[in-house]
Structures are given as C-alpha cells and as structure tokens.
PDB file of C-alpha atoms in Angstrom:
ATOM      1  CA  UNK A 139      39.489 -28.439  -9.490  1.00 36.00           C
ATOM      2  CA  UNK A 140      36.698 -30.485  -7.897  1.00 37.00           C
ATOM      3  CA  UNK A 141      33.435 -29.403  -6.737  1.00 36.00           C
ATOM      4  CA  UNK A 142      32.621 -26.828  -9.376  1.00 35.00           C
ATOM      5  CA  UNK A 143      32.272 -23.325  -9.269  1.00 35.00           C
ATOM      6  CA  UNK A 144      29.608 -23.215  -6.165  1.00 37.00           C
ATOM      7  CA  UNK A 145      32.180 -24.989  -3.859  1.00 40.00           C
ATOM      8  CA  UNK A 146      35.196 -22.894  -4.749  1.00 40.00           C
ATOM      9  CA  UNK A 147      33.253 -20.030  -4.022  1.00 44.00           C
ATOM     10  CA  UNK A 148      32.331 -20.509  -0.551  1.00 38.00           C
ATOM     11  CA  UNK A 149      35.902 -21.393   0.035  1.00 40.00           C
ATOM     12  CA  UNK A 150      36.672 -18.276  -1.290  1.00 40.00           C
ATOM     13  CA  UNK A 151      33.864 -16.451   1.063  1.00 41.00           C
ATOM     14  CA  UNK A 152      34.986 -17.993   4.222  1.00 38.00           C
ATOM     15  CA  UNK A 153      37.973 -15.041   3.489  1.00 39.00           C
ATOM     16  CA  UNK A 154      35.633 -11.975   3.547  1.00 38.00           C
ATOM     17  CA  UNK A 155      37.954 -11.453   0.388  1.00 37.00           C
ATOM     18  CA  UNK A 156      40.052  -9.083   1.787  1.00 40.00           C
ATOM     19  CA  UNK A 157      43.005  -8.928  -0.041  1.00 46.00           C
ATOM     20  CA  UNK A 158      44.690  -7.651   3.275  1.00 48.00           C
ATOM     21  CA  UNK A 159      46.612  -9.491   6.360  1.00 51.00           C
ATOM     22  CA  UNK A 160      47.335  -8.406   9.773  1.00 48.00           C
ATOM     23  CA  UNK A 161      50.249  -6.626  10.586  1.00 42.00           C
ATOM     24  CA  UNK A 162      52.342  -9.277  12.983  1.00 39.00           C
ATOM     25  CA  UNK A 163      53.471  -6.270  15.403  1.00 39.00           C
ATOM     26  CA  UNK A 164      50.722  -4.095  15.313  1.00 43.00           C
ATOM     27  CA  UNK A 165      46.316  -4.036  15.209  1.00 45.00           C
ATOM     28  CA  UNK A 166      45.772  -3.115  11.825  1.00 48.00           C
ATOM     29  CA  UNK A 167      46.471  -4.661   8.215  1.00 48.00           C
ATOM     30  CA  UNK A 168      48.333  -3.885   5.315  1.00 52.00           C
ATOM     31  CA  UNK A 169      47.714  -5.255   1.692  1.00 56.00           C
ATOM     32  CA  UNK A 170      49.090  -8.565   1.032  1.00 71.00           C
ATOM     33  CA  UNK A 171      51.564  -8.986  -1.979  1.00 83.00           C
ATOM     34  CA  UNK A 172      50.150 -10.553  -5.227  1.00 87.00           C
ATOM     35  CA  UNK A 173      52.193 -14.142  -4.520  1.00 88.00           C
ATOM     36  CA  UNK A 174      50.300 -13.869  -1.476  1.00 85.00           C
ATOM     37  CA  UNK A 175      46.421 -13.418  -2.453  1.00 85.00           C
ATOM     38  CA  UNK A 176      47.349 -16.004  -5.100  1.00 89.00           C
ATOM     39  CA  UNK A 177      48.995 -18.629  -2.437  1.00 88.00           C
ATOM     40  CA  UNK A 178      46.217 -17.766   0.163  1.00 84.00           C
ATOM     41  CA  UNK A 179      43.021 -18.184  -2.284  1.00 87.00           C
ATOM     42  CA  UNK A 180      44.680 -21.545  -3.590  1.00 90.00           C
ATOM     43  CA  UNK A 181      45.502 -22.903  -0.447  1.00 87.00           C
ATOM     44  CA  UNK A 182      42.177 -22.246   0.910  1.00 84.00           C
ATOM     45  CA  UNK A 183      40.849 -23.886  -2.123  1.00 87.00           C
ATOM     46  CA  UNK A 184      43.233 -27.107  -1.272  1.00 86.00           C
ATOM     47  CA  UNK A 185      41.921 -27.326   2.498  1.00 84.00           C
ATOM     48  CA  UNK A 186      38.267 -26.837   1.469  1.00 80.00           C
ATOM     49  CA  UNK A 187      38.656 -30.298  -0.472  1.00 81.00           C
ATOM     50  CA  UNK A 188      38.634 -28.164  -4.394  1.00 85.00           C
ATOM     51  CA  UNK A 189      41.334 -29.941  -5.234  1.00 87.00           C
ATOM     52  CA  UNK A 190      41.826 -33.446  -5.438  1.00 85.00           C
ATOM     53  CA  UNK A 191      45.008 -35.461  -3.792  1.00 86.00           C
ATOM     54  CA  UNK A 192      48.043 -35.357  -5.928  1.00 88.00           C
ATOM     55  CA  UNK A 193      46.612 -32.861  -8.676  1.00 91.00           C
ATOM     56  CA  UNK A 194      48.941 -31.003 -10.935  1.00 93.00           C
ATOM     57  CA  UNK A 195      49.163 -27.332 -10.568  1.00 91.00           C
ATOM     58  CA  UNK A 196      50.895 -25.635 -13.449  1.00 90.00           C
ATOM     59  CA  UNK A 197      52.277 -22.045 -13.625  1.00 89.00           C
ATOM     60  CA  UNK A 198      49.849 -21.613 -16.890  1.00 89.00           C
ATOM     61  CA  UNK A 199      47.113 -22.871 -15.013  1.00 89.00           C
ATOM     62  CA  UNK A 200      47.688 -20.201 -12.358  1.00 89.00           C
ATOM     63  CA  UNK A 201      48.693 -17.340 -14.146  1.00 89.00           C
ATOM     64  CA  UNK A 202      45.375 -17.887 -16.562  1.00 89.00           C
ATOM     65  CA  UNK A 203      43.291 -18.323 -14.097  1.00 88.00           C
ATOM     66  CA  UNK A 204      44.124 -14.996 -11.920  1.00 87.00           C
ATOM     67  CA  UNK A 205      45.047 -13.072 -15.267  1.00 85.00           C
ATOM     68  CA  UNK A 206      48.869 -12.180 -14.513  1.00 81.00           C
ATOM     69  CA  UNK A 207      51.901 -13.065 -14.724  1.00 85.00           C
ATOM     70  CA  UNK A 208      53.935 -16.278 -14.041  1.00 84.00           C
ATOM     71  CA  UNK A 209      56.526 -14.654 -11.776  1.00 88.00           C
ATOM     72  CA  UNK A 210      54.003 -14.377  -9.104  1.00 90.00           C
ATOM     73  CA  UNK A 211      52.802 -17.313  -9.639  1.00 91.00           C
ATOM     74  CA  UNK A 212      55.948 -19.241  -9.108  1.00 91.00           C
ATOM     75  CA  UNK A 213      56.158 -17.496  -5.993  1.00 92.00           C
ATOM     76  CA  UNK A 214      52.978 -18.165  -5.076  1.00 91.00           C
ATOM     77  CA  UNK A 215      53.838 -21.839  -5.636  1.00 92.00           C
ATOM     78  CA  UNK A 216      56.687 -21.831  -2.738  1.00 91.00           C
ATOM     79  CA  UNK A 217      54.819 -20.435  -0.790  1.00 89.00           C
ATOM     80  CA  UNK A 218      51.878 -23.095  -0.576  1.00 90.00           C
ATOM     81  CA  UNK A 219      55.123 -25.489  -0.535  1.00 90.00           C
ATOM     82  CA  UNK A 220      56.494 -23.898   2.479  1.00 86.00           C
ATOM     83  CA  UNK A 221      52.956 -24.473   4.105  1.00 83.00           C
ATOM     84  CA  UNK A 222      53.261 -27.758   3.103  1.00 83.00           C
ATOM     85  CA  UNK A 223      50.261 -28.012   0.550  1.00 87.00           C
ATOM     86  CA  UNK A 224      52.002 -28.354  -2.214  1.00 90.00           C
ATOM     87  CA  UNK A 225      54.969 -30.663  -3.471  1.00 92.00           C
ATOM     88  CA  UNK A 226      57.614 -28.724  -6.017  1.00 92.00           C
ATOM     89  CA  UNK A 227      58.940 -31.862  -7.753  1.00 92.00           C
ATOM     90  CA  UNK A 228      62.101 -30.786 -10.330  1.00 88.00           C
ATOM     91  CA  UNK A 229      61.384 -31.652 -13.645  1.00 85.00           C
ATOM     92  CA  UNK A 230      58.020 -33.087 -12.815  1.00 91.00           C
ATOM     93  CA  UNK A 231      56.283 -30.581 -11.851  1.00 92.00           C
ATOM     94  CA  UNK A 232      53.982 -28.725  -8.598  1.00 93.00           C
ATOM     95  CA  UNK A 233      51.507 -31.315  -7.081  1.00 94.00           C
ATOM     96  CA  UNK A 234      48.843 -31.464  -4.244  1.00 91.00           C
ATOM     97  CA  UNK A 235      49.529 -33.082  -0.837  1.00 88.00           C
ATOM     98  CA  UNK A 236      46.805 -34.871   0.494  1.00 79.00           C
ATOM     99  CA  UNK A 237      45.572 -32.700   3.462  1.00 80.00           C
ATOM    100  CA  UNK A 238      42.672 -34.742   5.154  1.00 84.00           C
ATOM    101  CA  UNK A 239      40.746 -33.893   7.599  1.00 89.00           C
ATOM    102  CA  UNK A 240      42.390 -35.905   9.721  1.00 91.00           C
ATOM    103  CA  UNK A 241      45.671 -34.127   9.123  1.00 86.00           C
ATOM    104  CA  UNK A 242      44.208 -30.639  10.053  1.00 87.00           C
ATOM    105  CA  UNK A 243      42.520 -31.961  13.489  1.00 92.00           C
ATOM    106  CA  UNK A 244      45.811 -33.114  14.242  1.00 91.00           C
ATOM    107  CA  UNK A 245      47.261 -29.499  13.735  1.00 88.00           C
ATOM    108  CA  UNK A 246      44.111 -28.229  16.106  1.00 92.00           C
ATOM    109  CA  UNK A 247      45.451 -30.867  18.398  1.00 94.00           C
ATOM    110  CA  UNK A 248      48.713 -29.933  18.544  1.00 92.00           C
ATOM    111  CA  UNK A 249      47.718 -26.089  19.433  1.00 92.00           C
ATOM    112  CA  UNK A 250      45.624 -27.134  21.737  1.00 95.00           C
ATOM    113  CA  UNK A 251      48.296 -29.230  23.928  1.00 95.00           C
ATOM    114  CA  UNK A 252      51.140 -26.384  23.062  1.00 94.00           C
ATOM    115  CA  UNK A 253      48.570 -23.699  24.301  1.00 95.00           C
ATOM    116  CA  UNK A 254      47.116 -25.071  26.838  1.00 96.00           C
ATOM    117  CA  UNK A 255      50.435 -25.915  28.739  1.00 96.00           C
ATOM    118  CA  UNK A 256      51.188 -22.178  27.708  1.00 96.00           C
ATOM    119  CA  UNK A 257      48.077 -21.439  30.389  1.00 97.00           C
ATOM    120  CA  UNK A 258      49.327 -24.178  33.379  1.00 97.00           C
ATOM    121  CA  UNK A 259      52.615 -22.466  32.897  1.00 96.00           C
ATOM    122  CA  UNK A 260      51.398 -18.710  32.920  1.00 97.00           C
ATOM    123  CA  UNK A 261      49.383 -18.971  35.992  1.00 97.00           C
ATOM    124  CA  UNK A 262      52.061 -20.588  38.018  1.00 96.00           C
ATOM    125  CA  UNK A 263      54.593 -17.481  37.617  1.00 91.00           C
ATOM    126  CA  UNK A 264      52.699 -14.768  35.135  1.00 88.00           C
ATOM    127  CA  UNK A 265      54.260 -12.160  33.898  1.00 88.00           C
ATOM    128  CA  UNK A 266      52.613  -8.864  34.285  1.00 91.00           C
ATOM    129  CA  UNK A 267      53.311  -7.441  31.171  1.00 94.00           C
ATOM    130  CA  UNK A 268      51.720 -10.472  29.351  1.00 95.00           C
ATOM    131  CA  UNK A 269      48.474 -10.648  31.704  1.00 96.00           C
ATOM    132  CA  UNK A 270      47.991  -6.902  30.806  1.00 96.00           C
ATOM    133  CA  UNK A 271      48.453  -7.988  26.484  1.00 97.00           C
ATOM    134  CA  UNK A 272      46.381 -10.764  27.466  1.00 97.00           C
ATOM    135  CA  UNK A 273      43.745  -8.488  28.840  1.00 97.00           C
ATOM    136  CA  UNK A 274      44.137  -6.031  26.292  1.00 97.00           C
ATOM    137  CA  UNK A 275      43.635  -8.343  23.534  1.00 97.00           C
ATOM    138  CA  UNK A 276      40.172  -9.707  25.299  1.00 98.00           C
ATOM    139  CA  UNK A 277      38.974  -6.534  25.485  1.00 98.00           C
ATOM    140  CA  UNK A 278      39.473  -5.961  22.192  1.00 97.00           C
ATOM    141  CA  UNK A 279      37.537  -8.945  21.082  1.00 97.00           C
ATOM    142  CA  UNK A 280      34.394  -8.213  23.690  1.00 98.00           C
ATOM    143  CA  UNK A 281      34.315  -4.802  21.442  1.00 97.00           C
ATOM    144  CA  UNK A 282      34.039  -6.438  18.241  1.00 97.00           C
ATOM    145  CA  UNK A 283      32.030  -9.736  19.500  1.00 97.00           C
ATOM    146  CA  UNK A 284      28.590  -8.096  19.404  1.00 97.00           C
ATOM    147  CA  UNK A 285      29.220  -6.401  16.075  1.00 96.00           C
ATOM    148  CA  UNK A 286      26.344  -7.719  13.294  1.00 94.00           C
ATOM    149  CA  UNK A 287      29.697  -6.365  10.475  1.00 93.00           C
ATOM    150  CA  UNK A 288      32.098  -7.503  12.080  1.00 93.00           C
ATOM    151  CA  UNK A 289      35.731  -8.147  10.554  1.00 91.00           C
ATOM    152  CA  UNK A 290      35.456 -12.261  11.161  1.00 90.00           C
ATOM    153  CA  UNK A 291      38.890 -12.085   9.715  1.00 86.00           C
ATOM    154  CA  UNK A 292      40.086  -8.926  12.173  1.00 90.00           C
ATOM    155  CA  UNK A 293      38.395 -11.249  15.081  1.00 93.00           C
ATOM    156  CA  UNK A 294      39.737 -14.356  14.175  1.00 90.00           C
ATOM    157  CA  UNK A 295      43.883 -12.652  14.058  1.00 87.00           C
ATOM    158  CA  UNK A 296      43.021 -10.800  17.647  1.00 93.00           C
ATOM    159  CA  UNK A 297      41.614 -14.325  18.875  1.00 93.00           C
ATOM    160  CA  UNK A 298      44.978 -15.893  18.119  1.00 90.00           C
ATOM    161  CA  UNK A 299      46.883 -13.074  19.235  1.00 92.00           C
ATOM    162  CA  UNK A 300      45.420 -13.484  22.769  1.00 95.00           C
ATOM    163  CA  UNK A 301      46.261 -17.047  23.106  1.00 94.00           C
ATOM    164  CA  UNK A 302      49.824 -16.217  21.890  1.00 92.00           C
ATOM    165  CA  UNK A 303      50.233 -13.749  25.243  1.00 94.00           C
ATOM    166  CA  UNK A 304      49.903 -16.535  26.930  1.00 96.00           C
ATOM    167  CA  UNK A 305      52.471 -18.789  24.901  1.00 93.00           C
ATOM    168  CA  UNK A 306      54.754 -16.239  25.442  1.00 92.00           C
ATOM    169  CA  UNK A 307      53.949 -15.072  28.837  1.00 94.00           C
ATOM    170  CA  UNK A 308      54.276 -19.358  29.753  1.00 93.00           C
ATOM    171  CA  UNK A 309      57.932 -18.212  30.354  1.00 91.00           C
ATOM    172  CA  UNK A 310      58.731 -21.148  28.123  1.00 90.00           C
ATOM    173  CA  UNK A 311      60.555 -19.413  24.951  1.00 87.00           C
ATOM    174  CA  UNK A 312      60.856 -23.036  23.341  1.00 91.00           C
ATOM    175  CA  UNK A 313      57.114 -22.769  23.284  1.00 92.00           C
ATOM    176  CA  UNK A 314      56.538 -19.293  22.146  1.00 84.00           C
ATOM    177  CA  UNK A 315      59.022 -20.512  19.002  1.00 86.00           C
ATOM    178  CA  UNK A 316      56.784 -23.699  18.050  1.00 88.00           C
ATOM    179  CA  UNK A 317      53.599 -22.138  18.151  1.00 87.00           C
ATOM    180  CA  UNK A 318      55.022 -19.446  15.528  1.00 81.00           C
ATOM    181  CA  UNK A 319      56.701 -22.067  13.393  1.00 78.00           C
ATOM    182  CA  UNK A 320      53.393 -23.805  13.875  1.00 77.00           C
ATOM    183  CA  UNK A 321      51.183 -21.041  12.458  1.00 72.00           C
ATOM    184  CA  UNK A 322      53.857 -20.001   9.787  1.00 66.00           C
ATOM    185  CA  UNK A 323      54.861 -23.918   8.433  1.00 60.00           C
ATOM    186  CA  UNK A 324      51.784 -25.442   8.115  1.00 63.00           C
ATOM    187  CA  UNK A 325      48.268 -25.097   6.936  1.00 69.00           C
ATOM    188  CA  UNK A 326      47.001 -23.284  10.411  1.00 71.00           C
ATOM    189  CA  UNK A 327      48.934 -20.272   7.856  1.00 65.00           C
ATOM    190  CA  UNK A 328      45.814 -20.336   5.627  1.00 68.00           C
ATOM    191  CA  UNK A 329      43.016 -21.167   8.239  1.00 69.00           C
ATOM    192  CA  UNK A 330      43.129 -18.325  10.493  1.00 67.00           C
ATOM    193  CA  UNK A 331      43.135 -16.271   7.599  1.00 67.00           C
ATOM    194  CA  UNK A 332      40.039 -17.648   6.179  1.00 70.00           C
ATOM    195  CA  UNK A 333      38.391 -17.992   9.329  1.00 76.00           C
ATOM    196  CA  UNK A 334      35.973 -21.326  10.081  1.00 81.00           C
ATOM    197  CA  UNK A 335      34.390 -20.270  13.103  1.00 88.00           C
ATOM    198  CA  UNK A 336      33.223 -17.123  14.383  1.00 92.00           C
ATOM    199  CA  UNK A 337      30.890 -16.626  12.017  1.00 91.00           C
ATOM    200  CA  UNK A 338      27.839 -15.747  14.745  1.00 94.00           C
ATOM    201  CA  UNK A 339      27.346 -13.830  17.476  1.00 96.00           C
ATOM    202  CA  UNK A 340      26.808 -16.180  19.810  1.00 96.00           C
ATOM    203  CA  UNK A 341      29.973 -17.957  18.871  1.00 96.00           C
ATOM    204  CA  UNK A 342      32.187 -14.880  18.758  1.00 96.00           C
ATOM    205  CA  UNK A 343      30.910 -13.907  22.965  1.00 97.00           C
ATOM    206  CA  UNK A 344      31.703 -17.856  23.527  1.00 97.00           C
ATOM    207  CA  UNK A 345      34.908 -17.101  23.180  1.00 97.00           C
ATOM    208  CA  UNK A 346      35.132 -13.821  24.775  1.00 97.00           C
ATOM    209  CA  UNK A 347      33.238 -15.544  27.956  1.00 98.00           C
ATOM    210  CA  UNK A 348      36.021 -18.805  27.888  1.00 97.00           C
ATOM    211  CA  UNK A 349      39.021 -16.332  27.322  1.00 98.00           C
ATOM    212  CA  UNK A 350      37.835 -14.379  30.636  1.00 98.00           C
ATOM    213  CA  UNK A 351      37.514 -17.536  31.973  1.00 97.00           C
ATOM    214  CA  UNK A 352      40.936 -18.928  31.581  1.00 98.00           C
ATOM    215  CA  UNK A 353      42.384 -15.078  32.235  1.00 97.00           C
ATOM    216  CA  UNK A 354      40.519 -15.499  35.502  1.00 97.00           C
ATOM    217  CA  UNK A 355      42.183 -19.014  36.725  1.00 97.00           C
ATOM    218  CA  UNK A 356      45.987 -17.193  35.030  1.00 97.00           C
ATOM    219  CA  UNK A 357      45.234 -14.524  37.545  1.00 96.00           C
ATOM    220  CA  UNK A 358      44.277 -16.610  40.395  1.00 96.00           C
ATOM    221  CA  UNK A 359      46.955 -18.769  40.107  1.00 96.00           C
ATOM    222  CA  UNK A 360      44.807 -21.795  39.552  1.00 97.00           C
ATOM    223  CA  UNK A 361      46.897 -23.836  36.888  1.00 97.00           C
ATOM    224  CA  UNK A 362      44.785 -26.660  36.526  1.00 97.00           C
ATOM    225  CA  UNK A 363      41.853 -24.493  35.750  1.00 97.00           C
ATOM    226  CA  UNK A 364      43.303 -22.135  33.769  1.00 97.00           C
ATOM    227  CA  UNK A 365      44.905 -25.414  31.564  1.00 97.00           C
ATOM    228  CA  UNK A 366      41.666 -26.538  31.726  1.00 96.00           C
ATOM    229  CA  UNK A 367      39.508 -23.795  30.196  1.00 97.00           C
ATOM    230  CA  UNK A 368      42.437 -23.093  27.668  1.00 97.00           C
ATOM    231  CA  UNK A 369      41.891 -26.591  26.699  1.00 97.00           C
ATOM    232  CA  UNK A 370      38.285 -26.687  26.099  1.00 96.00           C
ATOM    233  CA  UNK A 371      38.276 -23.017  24.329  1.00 95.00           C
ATOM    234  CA  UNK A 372      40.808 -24.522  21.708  1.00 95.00           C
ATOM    235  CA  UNK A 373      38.849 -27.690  21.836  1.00 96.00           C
ATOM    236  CA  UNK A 374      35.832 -25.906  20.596  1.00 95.00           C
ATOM    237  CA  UNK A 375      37.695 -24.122  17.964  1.00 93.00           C
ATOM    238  CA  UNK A 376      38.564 -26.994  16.412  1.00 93.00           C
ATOM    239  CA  UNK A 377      35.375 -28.749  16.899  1.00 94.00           C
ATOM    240  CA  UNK A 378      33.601 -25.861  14.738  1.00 92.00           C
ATOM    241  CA  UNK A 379      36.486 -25.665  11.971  1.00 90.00           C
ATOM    242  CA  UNK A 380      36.425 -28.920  11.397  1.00 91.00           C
ATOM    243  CA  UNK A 381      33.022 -28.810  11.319  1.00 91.00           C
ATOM    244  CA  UNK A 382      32.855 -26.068   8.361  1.00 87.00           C
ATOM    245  CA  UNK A 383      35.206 -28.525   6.631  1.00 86.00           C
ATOM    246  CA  UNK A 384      32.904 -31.489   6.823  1.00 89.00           C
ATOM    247  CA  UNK A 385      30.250 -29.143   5.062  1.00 86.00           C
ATOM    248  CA  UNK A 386      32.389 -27.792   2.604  1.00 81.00           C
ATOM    249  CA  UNK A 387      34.697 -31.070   1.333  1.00 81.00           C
ATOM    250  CA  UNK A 388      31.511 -33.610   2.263  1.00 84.00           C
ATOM    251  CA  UNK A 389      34.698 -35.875   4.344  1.00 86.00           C
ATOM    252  CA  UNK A 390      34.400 -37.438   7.729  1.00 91.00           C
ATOM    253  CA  UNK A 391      36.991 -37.225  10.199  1.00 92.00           C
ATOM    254  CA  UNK A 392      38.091 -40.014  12.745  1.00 94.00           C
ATOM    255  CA  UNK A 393      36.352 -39.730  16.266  1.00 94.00           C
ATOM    256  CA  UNK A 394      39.564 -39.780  17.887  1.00 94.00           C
ATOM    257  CA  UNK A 395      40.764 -36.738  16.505  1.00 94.00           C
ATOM    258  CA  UNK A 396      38.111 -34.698  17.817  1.00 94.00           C
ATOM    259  CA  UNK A 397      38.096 -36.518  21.250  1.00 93.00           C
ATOM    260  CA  UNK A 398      37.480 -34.014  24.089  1.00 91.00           C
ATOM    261  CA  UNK A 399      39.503 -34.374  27.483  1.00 81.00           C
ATOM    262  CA  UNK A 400      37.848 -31.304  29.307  1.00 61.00           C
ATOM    263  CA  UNK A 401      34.564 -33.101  30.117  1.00 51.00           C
TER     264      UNK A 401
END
C-alpha cells in the first residue's frame, strides 16, 4: 500500500462501510458475501490511488490483513480481475492494473454518451411503463435528497437505477445490455458502491432538479433536450467523482477527459 493508513481510510469511508449491496430487482439490500466486502474494500483501495501500478497482491497478504481465510480471498481476487483491477498471472502471481484517472473519466464518458442517447431515444417513442419507473425512482430520490443521514450509498444505487429506466425504456435492448456489462465489467462496479458524489445536500437536490428536468423533455417529446440535460447531469457526476479522486490519489487528469459539450 501507498499513502499510509490516513489515505486508506477515507477510501474506506467514502463506503459508509456497509457491508451490504443493493438487491438488483428490488429497493432494499442484502449482506454481501465475504469474497465480496474483501474485493469491494480492495478495489476501492486500488481506484483511490492506495496501491501503486503493478503491485503484487498475495493471498497471505489478504487473508492476514482481513483475518480469514484464503479461500475467500482467492475469490475475492477474481473478482477484482473480472472488474479489471487486477491481473491473475499463472505462476507469477495477482498484480495491479494501472487505473488512472484518465482511465476512469473515460468510463464516465462512456455512460454519459450510452445514457444520454438512452434519453434522445426515450423521448422519441417512450414507453409508459418505463416513464412511470423513471418517475418512481425520482421520487424516491427527492425523499431521501433532503435527509441530513442519509444512505449516500442507498442514494447513489436509486440514482443509477433511474438513469437505467431510461436505458431500457430507449427501446434499444443493445443498449440496455452495455450499460449492465458496463457497470458489472469494469471499475464503475466499485464506484457506485463507494459513492464520490452526493455527499451534500445541495448536491443530492441537483440531481433530483436535473433528473426532473430531463423526465420533463422524455415526456414532452423534446429529444434534443431531454439528450441534453441527460448529458450534463452525467457530466456533472463525473466532474465531482473525479474530483474526490484528485483529492484522494493527489493525480491530475487530462482536460480533455472532462471536456463538457452541454454548454
């Protein structure tokens, strides 16, 4: 590890340390298995910058340091490798991929073009079935918005639950399928369950406000606003994230990346 003890604990409290995840049907949450506290606490410690580039994880190491087992922890291990944060080499050994900033941005990026077509495409032929989830899930969020206790990590799942009624009520089932294998293959698997943003009130009824928005333009049948205001909600998602990330791994990120195109 890098960073000490003080860094890998604010990693570890941008999870609320809930050893709990949402249930992918449903509102509420059920305990996560032991492979998975240990892959989600190391992977968050990977994309807070704890870790350096190409460090050697061993099963020792892992099992020492959470006081169990080495079962779990080898399952644990292809797990982060399946989010593609670790590299399981045979005979060599489990090392670190280099996940720069740069790298996550461009995961942002790519949500924000997938969803954002998702919202062109809803509001030229929506579905009625998905504009009522859609509604339901912004309502949901305006509830827990003003909330001083709030569940950032409860927020943060409904928040990306609402922008996946829209993926899937695009009418584009290609789409619906990337954004998944998007949030289940990659690091966006650890992020939204250590959540970067959110973290105020003001930020958590920015959202609410720019979800109405875009549900507004769905509704009206104005694509190019609603692609629009999906565009620069996502955009300012990203724009916080990465900005907890700067503070926490003390890395820049290249201009580009965080170029806005709703302004």
């Amino acid at each position: 590890l890098k960073g000490g003890p003080a860094n890998a604990d604010r990693a570890r409290g941008l999870s609320g340390a809930a050893a709990a995840a949402p249930v992918a049907g449903g509102g509420g949450f059920v305990p996560r298995t032991t492979p998975e506290q240990i892959a989600d606490e190391i992977g968050m410690a990977i994309v807070g910058g704890q870790y350096a580039d190409a460090a050697r994880i061993t099963e020792q190491e892992l099992a020492s340091q959470f006081d169990g087992s080495r079962g779990p922890v080898r399952d644990a291990l292809r797990l982060l490798a399946r989010r593609g944060l670790i590299e399981i080499l045979p005979r060599r050994g489990n090392y670190v991929k280099s996940v720069s900033l740069d790298r996550i941005a461009d995961l942002f990026n790519l949500r924000v073009a997938l969803a954002s077509y998702g919202a062109r495409a809803m509001a030229t032929s929506p579905v009625a079935s998905y504009l009522e989830t859609f509604e339901r899930r912004i309502c949901e969020l305006e509830q827990l918005a003003p909330q001083a206790d709030v569940d950032i990590g409860q927020f943060a799942f409904i928040s990306t639950r609402a922008v996946a009624a829209v993926a899937k009520g695009s009418g584009n089932e290609l789409l619906g399928s990337l954004m998944t294998d998007l949030a289940n293959l990659s690091v966006w698997n650890v992020i939204w369950k250590h959540p970067l943003d959110y973290h105020t009130i003001k930020r958590r009824q920015e959202l609410c406000r720019q979800l109405r928005k875009t549900q507004q333009a769905i509704t009206a049948g104005e694509a190019a606003a609603a692609e629009r205001s999906m565009r620069s909600l996502l955009e300012d998602i990203r724009d916080q994230s990465i900005a907890t990330l700067r503070a926490l791994r003390g890395e820049e990120v290249s201009p580009a990346k965080l170029a806005r195109t709703d302004r």
